[in-house]
């Protein structure tokens, strides 16, 4: 087995980069033989950053970094989820295929990075910003929709958006970049005069505005009738025009993108070309300046001299043994994931995908995990443990685009079959009675065909079904991807365990990209466990990431306060600082606590609830490491910013020392400030109600007299253990040994404890 360890290759290339600058390596175009459309590139010191379009996938708008222009790695994403509506989440028969986020614009201004992204799903243009492009999270502002926008900061710090299809317009942003000033300006761009025609497939779009030596340069794509996709450039001494134009490049369909320079003063353009099933792939074009015009030659350069050779797979795909607690950045979900139904920890060393609903086909399946394919040829394979599948489940490996095809395992009537299918047409079915099957797809982009295989021993591969064509169509508007999937057609709850995913240039090749980021440490916030007895602040849940230390449905901090990970936190004076809010059913948080003494603890919750709430409504549950849980009840406080303290009727048992507790939301839209834990003492007596409640014992019963509401009675022995729980006014004592006990009576309004002796 040929195994490529790119982390070593990359470090060697970086080490020798300065030396190789003087010699150079001839690197062939396409620079990246994989689907990286709509590139927008900036240079920041000695590093280059590029963003691209990933449509409906999540996370989205990948940020790629290079130090040599040869090799690029994904280092971050602009967002985890673009929007949480039905379209982006594949709910209610809706989808965002071919939509999501489109051509983005990347800029740096005054120490801050900006990405401007239009979306045909939200109908908005999303402006993301951060001070740390590689490791930071991104703040977001939503602006009106602008097609293929270019974000431009002029020398006077004023910010503009140049946009359009068929014609170009411009708007100015407010100084805080949170809104748009009134009015649009139409730019006078001589498109017909530049192309020499008035007939087009696409007249113009894909704006990229740059300023070089005091002049404004607007780059755009045009597609004249009878010609190929064409890169145009327009020049003016003022931002609003008048502009004059030239054809920058009209050959082989290489077009759409902007220009940038190197520290040595060389100039390049990063453009792309439509290339069939593999997608829209980037070309790096040398740029020279002649009479104040950037020129790209009469044909798209087939090779470029760069410091280093390009790494295998163009750093777009990687093997994954699923040994980490996080997924490599090369993975993207097909639409928003349902984080409650996938896991890297349910079975360590495996990716588990659990069905959360039924779907009519793979097209609608949630939690399909994808990686890009690459050319000219590539091969991907998985090891799949099928023991958790239920009747009606289908799991496997897919070549994902509109005309998708897959090889997988289907379970029906308790029987397993290895199947191959093109969209909804079944091409082959082979009985299978094992536990683990190996599935493989080979892509040949020189022919735009995909081929399907299976194995029962990972040694001998058997072709199955029919190979499929790989047309590039606009439904998904993306190149073919590898996809790991599991969906249910009959009943939810089955699961598929993927042991590994291998990818390479052929079946013998394994490409492992070096890890860009270390997984987030799983543990207490700020590395300090909360002490019990004491207060646990709700916002101080454990670190480690979504679906590991917490689960939040929208994957972003909607309150935007305190922390930058997924749980929604907002500032509140009433909460003495911060509270978790926007809580939705099934979300949860883990907390590492240090318990001074083993035993039962009374829990008090400080929370707010605006709505009308019936008595006894359960808002959350609190569980220990053994899974024992108590219900958390919260009453109505009348407003979100009004908090009250709620002592819980039930107690939680905790072991001494460090352990983990889990807070799970059971009713949406409660806000929680803190949890206070007090060691339970059964001798505590509340005298306000003690006088009117009488407990009478006899040899066989305990009678409770004087309660005027529902209650719960607990009989607790001298060791503090509860031996009986009842809501009856007469409790039979058979089975309870003689001795001295405490009876704890919890009513709607109070808690009463009394001593009693059983003989």
XYZ file of C-alpha atoms in Angstrom:
759
model
C 0.000 0.000 0.000
C 1.425 3.340 -1.090
C 0.973 5.872 1.714
C 1.675 9.580 1.157
C 2.374 11.567 4.329
C 1.866 15.125 3.202
C 2.615 16.681 6.574
C 6.260 15.683 6.050
C 6.275 16.790 2.418
C 4.807 20.163 3.333
C 7.324 20.843 6.083
C 10.269 19.988 3.817
C 8.862 22.162 1.024
C 8.397 25.069 3.394
C 11.905 24.668 4.807
C 13.525 24.764 1.378
C 11.112 27.356 -0.054
C 13.577 30.257 0.005
C 16.266 28.192 -1.712
C 13.914 26.964 -4.411
C 12.767 30.481 -5.225
C 15.859 30.995 -7.366
C 15.462 27.707 -9.256
C 11.740 27.112 -9.517
C 9.640 24.114 -10.494
C 7.457 23.992 -13.577
C 3.940 23.475 -12.209
C 1.218 22.466 -14.651
C -2.174 24.088 -14.899
C -4.771 23.492 -13.649
C -3.052 24.490 -10.439
C -5.714 22.621 -8.446
C -7.413 19.781 -10.350
C -10.457 19.866 -8.095
C -13.665 21.842 -7.671
C -12.532 25.255 -6.356
C -14.719 27.747 -8.259
C -15.004 31.531 -7.952
C -11.565 32.043 -6.368
C -10.800 35.298 -4.590
C -7.162 35.688 -3.508
C -5.256 38.143 -1.334
C -1.645 38.273 -0.204
C -0.916 39.011 3.451
C 2.827 39.340 3.959
C 4.379 36.077 2.785
C 1.102 34.164 2.869
C -1.678 33.926 0.318
C -5.319 33.309 1.203
C -8.066 32.158 -1.132
C -11.799 31.641 -0.666
C -14.079 29.621 -2.887
C -17.696 28.596 -3.408
C -19.126 25.461 -1.792
C -22.836 26.146 -2.330
C -25.096 24.155 0.005
C -22.323 22.434 1.986
C -21.558 23.088 5.651
C -19.286 24.438 6.919
C -19.008 26.879 4.050
C -16.722 29.323 2.242
C -13.412 27.544 2.866
C -10.376 29.691 3.537
C -7.279 28.162 1.938
C -3.718 29.246 2.705
C -0.482 28.919 0.746
C 3.072 30.083 1.286
C 4.342 29.160 -2.176
C 1.286 29.408 -4.505
C 1.852 25.730 -5.358
C 0.238 24.087 -2.356
C -2.943 25.186 -0.637
C -4.601 23.873 2.515
C -7.993 24.628 3.991
C -7.329 26.352 7.322
C -10.750 27.689 8.285
C -14.322 28.374 7.157
C -16.314 31.592 7.180
C -19.298 29.869 8.796
C -20.427 26.584 10.285
C -23.986 27.011 9.039
C -25.091 29.790 6.702
C -28.717 29.649 7.778
C -30.836 27.269 9.830
C -34.033 27.354 7.776
C -35.623 24.341 6.126
C -33.823 24.811 2.799
C -30.330 24.782 4.215
C -31.265 21.960 6.626
C -32.983 19.616 4.125
C -36.256 19.769 6.044
C -39.859 19.770 4.919
C -39.105 18.687 1.367
C -36.929 21.776 0.816
C -33.259 21.992 -0.158
C -30.499 24.436 -1.058
C -28.859 22.446 -3.844
C -27.112 24.827 -6.243
C -27.746 27.742 -3.897
C -26.313 28.314 -0.434
C -23.320 30.642 -0.768
C -22.022 31.820 -4.154
C -18.967 33.750 -5.369
C -17.276 35.421 -2.397
C -14.927 38.379 -2.112
C -11.961 38.244 0.288
C -10.303 41.407 1.580
C -8.058 42.652 4.391
C -8.369 46.204 5.700
C -6.764 47.769 8.769
C -5.836 44.467 10.375
C -9.204 42.825 9.814
C -10.241 40.210 7.271
C -13.562 40.362 5.424
C -15.488 37.878 3.300
C -18.532 39.072 1.359
C -20.817 36.210 0.314
C -24.156 36.355 -1.543
C -26.767 33.655 -1.000
C -29.686 32.667 -3.180
C -30.984 30.671 -0.203
C -31.277 33.550 2.255
C -31.693 36.306 -0.335
C -29.005 38.257 1.531
C -25.353 39.151 1.190
C -23.406 38.019 4.244
C -20.428 40.082 5.409
C -18.135 38.017 7.646
C -15.217 39.535 9.557
C -12.449 38.376 11.883
C -9.043 39.438 13.134
C -7.626 35.900 12.860
C -8.236 34.418 9.420
C -6.744 31.012 10.205
C -8.057 30.304 13.694
C -10.717 32.873 14.489
C -14.467 32.716 14.356
C -16.267 35.164 12.102
C -18.763 37.878 13.000
C -21.627 38.304 10.535
C -23.682 41.183 9.155
C -26.515 40.595 6.671
C -26.905 43.064 3.828
C -29.262 43.193 0.821
C -28.593 40.673 -1.935
C -25.890 41.559 -4.466
C -24.957 39.130 -7.258
C -21.240 38.220 -7.505
C -20.162 41.137 -5.298
C -16.672 42.565 -4.969
C -15.842 44.230 -1.664
C -13.543 47.213 -2.177
C -11.850 49.528 0.344
C -10.561 52.759 -1.185
C -7.565 54.723 0.055
C -9.828 56.985 2.136
C -11.201 53.894 3.989
C -14.622 54.162 2.374
C -16.036 50.738 1.544
C -17.996 49.790 -1.572
C -19.682 46.779 -3.131
C -19.446 46.396 -6.914
C -21.909 43.817 -8.203
C -24.210 42.735 -10.980
C -25.054 40.429 -13.860
C -25.462 41.936 -17.325
C -24.394 45.314 -15.947
C -22.390 46.515 -12.972
C -23.584 48.716 -10.131
C -22.043 50.025 -6.942
C -23.250 50.803 -3.419
C -21.358 52.360 -0.527
C -21.368 50.836 2.947
C -21.834 52.815 6.126
C -18.651 53.545 8.046
C -19.395 50.731 10.521
C -19.956 48.290 7.613
C -23.286 47.240 9.116
C -25.525 48.801 6.498
C -25.675 50.370 3.054
C -26.044 54.038 2.213
C -29.031 54.997 0.084
C -28.805 54.737 -3.666
C -27.034 52.614 -6.269
C -24.610 53.911 -8.878
C -24.565 52.289 -12.290
C -21.044 51.990 -13.630
C -20.476 52.945 -17.239
C -18.687 49.809 -18.448
C -18.119 49.446 -22.241
C -18.770 45.715 -22.457
C -19.992 45.512 -26.072
C -17.172 47.742 -27.296
C -14.633 45.552 -25.491
C -15.966 42.173 -26.666
C -16.928 43.398 -30.158
C -20.433 41.944 -29.949
C -23.847 42.427 -28.366
C -24.732 38.738 -28.273
C -23.893 36.717 -25.179
C -24.494 33.540 -23.263
C -23.421 35.567 -20.219
C -22.864 39.281 -20.803
C -20.914 40.043 -17.632
C -20.638 39.065 -13.976
C -17.963 37.988 -11.480
C -16.738 41.463 -10.521
C -13.284 41.869 -8.917
C -12.266 45.472 -8.207
C -8.585 46.287 -7.574
C -6.610 49.531 -7.289
C -3.039 49.630 -8.604
C -0.865 52.745 -8.807
C -3.840 55.064 -8.385
C -6.018 53.482 -11.085
C -9.122 51.335 -10.649
C -9.244 47.966 -12.424
C -12.492 46.013 -12.675
C -12.075 42.379 -13.739
C -15.104 40.476 -15.008
C -16.152 37.430 -16.984
C -18.092 37.543 -20.247
C -19.232 34.727 -22.521
C -19.900 36.049 -26.028
C -21.844 33.924 -28.492
C -19.508 31.692 -30.477
C -16.613 32.316 -28.090
C -15.361 30.791 -24.861
C -15.622 32.208 -21.348
C -13.554 35.384 -21.472
C -11.702 37.447 -18.870
C -12.231 41.193 -19.302
C -10.503 44.095 -17.575
C -11.733 47.696 -17.373
C -9.674 50.684 -16.241
C -10.526 54.142 -14.911
C -8.940 57.003 -13.016
C -12.035 57.241 -10.795
C -14.138 54.600 -9.138
C -17.354 55.655 -10.849
C -15.804 55.840 -14.333
C -15.581 56.418 -17.254
C -14.022 53.016 -17.865
C -12.190 51.698 -20.899
C -11.800 47.972 -21.498
C -9.652 45.205 -22.947
C -9.845 41.441 -23.313
C -7.385 40.098 -20.742
C -7.675 36.416 -21.745
C -9.874 34.589 -24.241
C -8.670 31.005 -24.570
C -9.747 27.592 -23.291
C -12.538 29.079 -21.161
C -10.173 30.149 -18.371
C -11.786 33.203 -16.768
C -13.323 34.858 -13.688
C -11.096 36.082 -10.911
C -8.813 38.890 -9.839
C -5.113 39.683 -9.630
C -2.566 39.838 -6.807
C 1.168 40.348 -6.400
C 4.031 38.528 -4.679
C 6.577 40.013 -2.259
C 9.051 39.927 -5.161
C 6.783 42.104 -7.315
C 5.443 39.418 -9.654
C 1.755 39.464 -10.560
C -0.711 36.618 -11.072
C -4.393 36.046 -11.711
C -6.291 33.138 -10.154
C -9.034 32.191 -12.630
C -11.011 28.992 -13.188
C -12.252 26.767 -15.981
C -15.408 24.642 -16.306
C -14.003 21.104 -16.598
C -16.813 18.559 -16.611
C -17.587 16.222 -13.743
C -14.647 17.194 -11.563
C -16.044 20.731 -11.423
C -14.685 24.226 -11.948
C -10.937 24.182 -11.418
C -8.408 26.985 -10.742
C -5.686 28.090 -13.151
C -2.829 30.334 -12.076
C -2.043 32.805 -14.862
C 1.091 35.015 -14.911
C 0.276 38.710 -15.363
C 2.548 41.314 -16.922
C 1.944 45.059 -17.119
C 2.063 46.884 -20.443
C 1.212 50.583 -20.709
C -0.770 50.443 -17.478
C -2.741 47.353 -18.504
C -2.526 43.894 -16.900
C -2.033 41.317 -19.670
C -2.369 37.537 -19.483
C -1.141 36.476 -22.926
C -2.860 35.018 -25.956
C -3.470 31.682 -24.273
C -3.888 30.400 -20.736
C -0.466 29.327 -19.511
C -0.152 25.525 -19.402
C 2.607 25.717 -16.789
C 3.967 28.210 -14.274
C 7.382 28.364 -12.604
C 6.843 28.197 -8.842
C 9.043 27.396 -5.831
C 7.626 23.920 -5.135
C 5.833 21.059 -6.835
C 2.145 20.507 -6.134
C 1.329 17.885 -3.516
C -0.742 14.796 -4.387
C -4.515 15.332 -4.423
C -3.790 19.078 -4.521
C -4.379 19.037 -0.730
C -8.127 18.854 -1.349
C -8.748 15.301 -0.054
C -7.414 13.195 2.803
C -7.741 9.745 4.299
C -9.399 9.632 7.706
C -9.230 6.809 10.253
C -11.731 8.645 12.494
C -9.361 8.395 15.460
C -9.646 12.094 16.318
C -12.428 13.819 18.226
C -12.906 16.240 15.316
C -13.219 15.905 11.562
C -10.434 17.211 9.295
C -11.302 20.446 7.511
C -11.415 18.639 4.163
C -14.810 17.177 5.158
C -18.064 19.055 4.519
C -21.636 18.014 5.188
C -24.193 17.939 2.388
C -26.425 20.715 3.829
C -26.488 21.466 7.564
C -25.699 18.437 9.702
C -27.996 17.064 12.367
C -25.407 16.901 15.125
C -27.587 14.708 17.322
C -27.288 11.886 14.796
C -23.591 11.559 14.051
C -20.708 10.893 16.384
C -16.984 10.212 16.620
C -17.291 9.206 20.279
C -20.220 6.757 20.353
C -17.742 4.145 19.127
C -14.202 5.532 19.316
C -12.270 5.019 16.096
C -15.422 5.056 13.972
C -17.720 7.609 12.395
C -21.268 6.663 13.375
C -24.147 8.029 11.300
C -27.534 7.355 12.887
C -30.825 7.854 11.080
C -33.059 10.454 12.705
C -35.972 10.190 10.276
C -37.037 8.392 7.097
C -36.259 9.692 3.604
C -37.395 8.635 0.156
C -33.913 8.698 -1.376
C -30.287 9.575 -0.749
C -30.911 12.998 -2.323
C -32.816 13.985 0.839
C -30.641 12.157 3.364
C -29.241 14.134 6.264
C -25.649 13.805 7.455
C -24.064 12.764 4.178
C -20.384 13.559 4.778
C -18.453 14.639 1.676
C -14.973 15.274 0.338
C -13.951 16.649 -3.028
C -12.758 14.392 -5.800
C -9.703 15.315 -7.865
C -8.331 14.653 -11.316
C -7.310 13.271 -13.581
C -8.166 10.096 -11.646
C -8.867 9.243 -8.025
C -10.136 6.354 -5.920
C -12.037 6.384 -2.609
C -13.039 3.491 -0.370
C -14.594 2.865 3.030
C -14.807 0.106 5.620
C -18.428 -0.138 6.786
C -19.710 -2.059 9.830
C -23.387 -2.814 9.152
C -24.446 -4.449 12.428
C -26.392 -1.409 13.627
C -28.574 -1.086 10.535
C -32.353 -1.527 10.719
C -34.760 -2.782 8.090
C -35.108 -0.198 5.332
C -31.680 1.353 5.960
C -29.260 2.048 3.108
C -25.636 2.991 3.863
C -22.497 3.303 1.792
C -20.354 5.449 -0.495
C -21.784 7.799 -3.134
C -20.493 9.713 -6.146
C -22.537 12.807 -5.336
C -23.948 15.216 -7.902
C -27.377 15.476 -9.560
C -26.797 12.209 -11.455
C -25.399 10.449 -8.403
C -24.470 6.808 -8.143
C -23.608 4.722 -5.108
C -22.433 1.368 -3.845
C -23.824 0.423 -0.471
C -25.601 -2.027 1.780
C -29.368 -2.292 2.111
C -31.203 -4.163 4.857
C -34.660 -5.563 4.112
C -36.615 -8.246 5.986
C -33.598 -8.871 8.176
C -31.394 -9.645 5.167
C -28.421 -7.645 3.869
C -27.565 -6.982 0.235
C -24.679 -5.102 -1.345
C -26.281 -2.845 -3.943
C -25.234 -0.468 -6.713
C -27.562 2.242 -7.873
C -27.716 5.273 -10.187
C -30.052 7.824 -8.625
C -33.219 5.707 -8.130
C -32.354 2.873 -10.559
C -31.033 -0.318 -8.978
C -28.340 -1.885 -11.173
C -27.122 -4.768 -9.006
C -27.749 -6.589 -5.719
C -25.517 -9.216 -4.068
C -26.432 -11.047 -0.814
C -24.142 -10.342 2.145
C -24.044 -12.110 5.507
C -20.983 -10.523 7.127
C -20.410 -7.670 9.558
C -17.953 -5.423 7.680
C -17.954 -4.663 3.959
C -15.517 -2.589 1.911
C -16.878 -0.244 -0.752
C -15.002 1.652 -3.462
C -15.588 4.204 -6.231
C -13.001 5.030 -8.907
C -13.306 8.335 -10.793
C -11.772 8.809 -14.235
C -12.193 12.445 -15.238
C -10.389 11.902 -18.536
C -13.545 10.018 -19.543
C -15.968 11.476 -16.964
C -16.941 8.010 -15.714
C -17.240 6.438 -12.243
C -16.822 2.726 -11.445
C -18.116 0.811 -8.420
C -16.607 -2.070 -6.412
C -17.038 -4.053 -3.204
C -14.906 -6.437 -1.165
C -15.493 -8.701 1.816
C -11.824 -8.837 2.855
C -10.291 -5.543 1.621
C -8.070 -7.606 -0.695
C -10.103 -8.890 -3.611
C -12.287 -6.228 -5.226
C -15.384 -7.138 -7.226
C -16.945 -4.813 -9.795
C -20.662 -4.307 -9.206
C -23.442 -2.797 -11.300
C -22.789 -0.291 -14.060
C -20.325 2.545 -14.401
C -22.006 5.938 -14.681
C -21.299 9.126 -16.664
C -20.280 12.224 -14.707
C -22.026 15.217 -16.262
C -21.611 18.636 -14.683
C -25.149 19.934 -14.190
C -26.522 23.033 -12.525
C -28.861 21.371 -10.034
C -26.106 21.013 -7.459
C -23.779 23.358 -9.384
C -20.703 21.558 -8.040
C -18.190 18.913 -9.022
C -18.654 15.299 -8.012
C -17.833 14.472 -4.396
C -17.212 11.361 -2.363
C -20.011 10.959 0.182
C -20.445 8.688 3.212
C -24.134 8.172 3.936
C -26.775 6.295 5.897
C -30.496 6.889 5.472
C -33.684 5.128 6.524
C -36.699 4.346 4.370
C -38.833 2.519 6.969
C -37.857 3.441 10.530
C -35.408 5.748 12.266
C -32.763 4.765 14.776
C -30.442 2.485 12.822
C -26.788 3.332 12.533
C -23.809 2.669 10.273
C -20.235 2.656 11.580
C -17.500 3.765 9.172
C -14.088 2.511 10.299
C -12.091 4.529 7.768
C -12.114 6.420 4.500
C -9.147 5.989 2.165
C -8.476 8.191 -0.854
C -5.691 8.327 -3.392
C -4.818 8.451 -7.058
C -5.646 4.732 -7.318
C -6.711 1.828 -5.102
C -3.145 1.353 -3.837
C -2.620 4.961 -2.830
C -3.405 6.536 0.551
C -3.068 10.296 0.944
C -2.943 11.593 4.499
C -2.793 15.352 4.860
C -1.004 16.657 7.911
C -3.331 18.024 10.568
C -3.752 21.797 10.303
C -5.239 22.292 13.757
C -4.990 20.319 16.951
C -8.388 19.107 18.194
C -9.868 21.320 20.863
C -9.072 20.052 24.341
C -12.024 18.334 25.999
C -12.347 19.487 29.587
C -13.552 22.170 31.975
C -13.783 25.743 30.760
C -10.575 27.650 31.561
C -9.221 24.287 32.788
C -10.898 24.738 36.181
C -13.625 22.382 37.391
C -16.551 23.918 39.275
C -16.605 23.072 42.982
C -19.600 21.325 44.539
C -21.055 22.379 46.938
C -21.115 25.637 45.049
C -22.240 27.385 41.892
C -21.918 26.117 38.321
C -22.271 28.994 35.854
C -24.286 27.798 32.841
C -22.038 29.593 30.338
C -18.951 27.727 31.636
C -19.753 24.444 29.895
C -16.836 22.245 28.867
C -14.580 22.888 25.899
C -14.191 20.305 23.155
C -16.618 21.274 20.426
C -20.140 20.618 19.225
C -21.460 17.086 19.763
C -18.510 16.407 22.079
C -18.828 18.737 25.071
C -22.095 20.349 24.073
C -24.760 20.103 21.395
C -26.286 23.215 19.837
C -28.588 22.918 16.837
C -27.488 26.043 14.978
C -23.732 25.644 15.645
C -23.209 29.350 16.282
C -23.393 31.653 19.311
C -26.466 33.705 18.448
C -25.965 35.939 21.458
C -22.437 36.674 20.321
C -21.124 37.081 23.867
C -18.462 35.602 26.173
C -17.367 32.640 24.015
C -17.029 31.989 20.282
C -18.155 28.366 20.125
C -21.621 27.038 19.427
C -23.813 27.557 22.515
C -25.968 30.693 22.498
C -24.794 33.091 25.237
C -25.928 36.634 25.894
C -24.946 39.331 28.364
C -27.429 40.133 31.126
C -27.181 42.307 34.211
C -30.035 40.268 35.685
C -27.912 37.162 35.238
C -24.958 38.900 36.882
C -22.963 38.695 33.680
C -23.961 36.017 31.195
C -26.561 33.319 30.652
C -27.238 30.670 28.059
C -30.286 31.517 25.956
C -32.212 30.559 22.835
C -32.164 27.056 24.318
C -33.865 24.478 22.129
C -35.153 21.026 22.934
C -32.470 18.278 22.796
C -29.545 20.696 23.166
C -27.137 19.862 25.985
C -23.992 20.985 27.817
C -21.424 19.043 29.850
C -19.771 20.461 32.970
C -16.745 19.083 34.778
C -17.273 19.380 38.535
C -15.170 18.624 41.601
C -17.388 17.198 44.350
C -16.143 17.506 47.926
C -18.191 14.649 49.389
C -20.159 11.774 47.909
C -23.887 11.976 48.445
C -27.139 13.599 47.412
C -27.252 17.261 46.476
C -30.119 19.701 46.297
C -30.119 21.704 43.072
C -31.333 25.277 42.675
C -31.593 26.748 39.166
C -31.617 30.474 38.400
C -33.526 30.872 35.136
C -35.984 32.962 33.149
C -39.039 31.960 31.116
C -41.215 34.553 29.397
C -44.140 32.368 28.410
C -47.038 31.054 30.442
C -45.931 27.841 32.094
C -48.073 25.247 33.812
C -46.962 24.030 37.214
C -44.704 21.023 36.942
C -43.480 21.830 33.417
C -40.116 20.171 32.853
C -37.640 22.467 31.097
C -34.463 20.432 31.413
C -32.822 17.436 33.014
C -29.570 17.074 34.924
C -27.717 13.779 34.848
C -24.579 12.293 36.388
C -22.016 10.026 34.733
C -24.055 6.889 35.437
C -27.039 8.350 33.588
C -29.230 8.954 36.643
C -31.174 12.137 35.967
C -33.453 14.587 37.724
C -35.993 16.860 36.097
C -35.517 20.627 36.177
C -38.707 22.675 36.561
C -38.886 26.423 35.918
C -41.866 28.725 36.324
C -42.795 31.780 34.282
C -40.828 34.907 35.180
C -42.839 37.095 32.798
C -39.875 38.276 30.710
C -36.608 36.965 29.319
C -34.555 39.403 31.386
C -36.305 38.625 34.683
C -34.711 35.764 36.604
C -35.869 33.727 39.570
C -34.454 30.925 41.686
C -36.100 27.493 41.478
C -35.252 24.852 44.082
C -35.779 21.434 42.519
C -37.884 18.797 44.234
C -35.510 15.975 43.375
C -31.867 15.577 44.335
C -28.932 14.311 42.310
C -26.386 11.780 43.555
C -22.757 12.668 42.867
C -19.519 10.787 43.579
C -16.633 12.448 45.364
C -13.889 13.899 43.195
C -13.938 15.031 39.576
C -16.803 13.936 37.334
C -19.061 15.242 34.570
C -22.672 16.350 34.789
C -24.902 16.950 31.777
C -27.643 19.573 31.417
C -30.161 18.644 28.709
C -32.881 21.014 27.485
C -36.356 19.437 27.431
C -38.485 22.505 26.596
C -37.352 25.195 24.181
C -36.701 28.857 24.980
C -35.698 28.751 28.629
C -32.695 30.874 29.677
C -30.379 29.524 32.375
C -27.956 31.578 34.442
C -26.515 29.129 36.972
C -26.995 25.974 39.006
C -26.342 25.937 42.767
C -25.572 22.648 44.528
C -26.083 22.159 48.280
C -25.247 18.988 50.219
C -28.511 17.395 51.298
C -29.116 17.138 55.042
C -32.256 15.127 55.866
C -32.499 16.782 59.287
C -33.321 20.165 57.759
C -36.824 21.167 58.857
C -38.978 23.955 57.459
C -41.099 24.983 60.471
C -43.504 27.140 58.447
C -45.391 24.070 57.373
C -44.174 21.587 59.967
C -46.820 22.494 62.513
C -49.775 21.682 60.261
C -48.413 18.448 58.813
C -48.671 15.491 61.170
C -47.030 12.126 60.631
C -48.560 9.181 62.498
C -46.854 5.785 62.607
C -48.286 2.355 63.377
C -46.719 -1.100 63.136
C -47.680 -1.365 59.453
C -48.292 2.136 58.076
C -47.259 5.758 58.076
C -50.100 8.263 57.766
C -49.555 11.835 56.598
C -52.170 14.339 57.762
C -52.518 18.043 56.984
C -51.318 18.396 53.394
C -53.664 20.467 51.229
C -51.905 19.868 47.911
C -50.087 17.195 45.982
C -46.844 16.089 47.573
C -44.017 13.607 47.503
C -42.880 11.758 50.626
C -39.398 10.262 50.956
C -38.289 8.024 53.815
C -34.548 8.375 54.452
C -32.452 6.172 56.722
C -29.694 7.282 59.093
C -27.093 6.892 56.329
C -28.941 9.403 54.157
C -30.255 6.821 51.683
C -33.834 7.014 50.411
C -35.612 3.713 51.088
C -39.145 4.634 49.997
C -40.874 7.272 47.846
C -44.652 7.785 47.761
C -47.330 10.341 46.914
C -49.980 8.626 49.081
C -51.243 9.810 52.455
C -50.913 6.239 53.754
C -47.621 4.411 53.258
C -47.266 0.707 54.045
C -44.002 -0.015 55.855
C -43.623 -3.692 55.022
C -40.100 -4.219 53.750
C -38.706 -1.300 55.765
C -36.602 -2.409 58.725
C -37.127 -0.896 62.149
C -35.064 2.128 63.119
C -34.935 5.912 63.160
C -35.773 7.649 59.854
C -36.378 11.078 58.419
C -39.480 11.640 56.319
C -39.091 14.452 53.795
C -42.399 15.822 52.453
C -42.176 18.042 49.370
C -45.305 20.044 48.525
C -45.962 22.593 45.787
C -44.810 25.376 48.081
C -42.431 23.903 50.631
C -40.269 21.107 51.967
C -40.904 19.621 55.433
C -38.671 17.116 57.245
C -39.713 15.148 60.365
C -38.092 12.448 62.465
C -39.953 9.162 62.930
C -39.248 5.793 64.532
C -40.393 2.530 62.992
C -40.703 -0.504 65.261
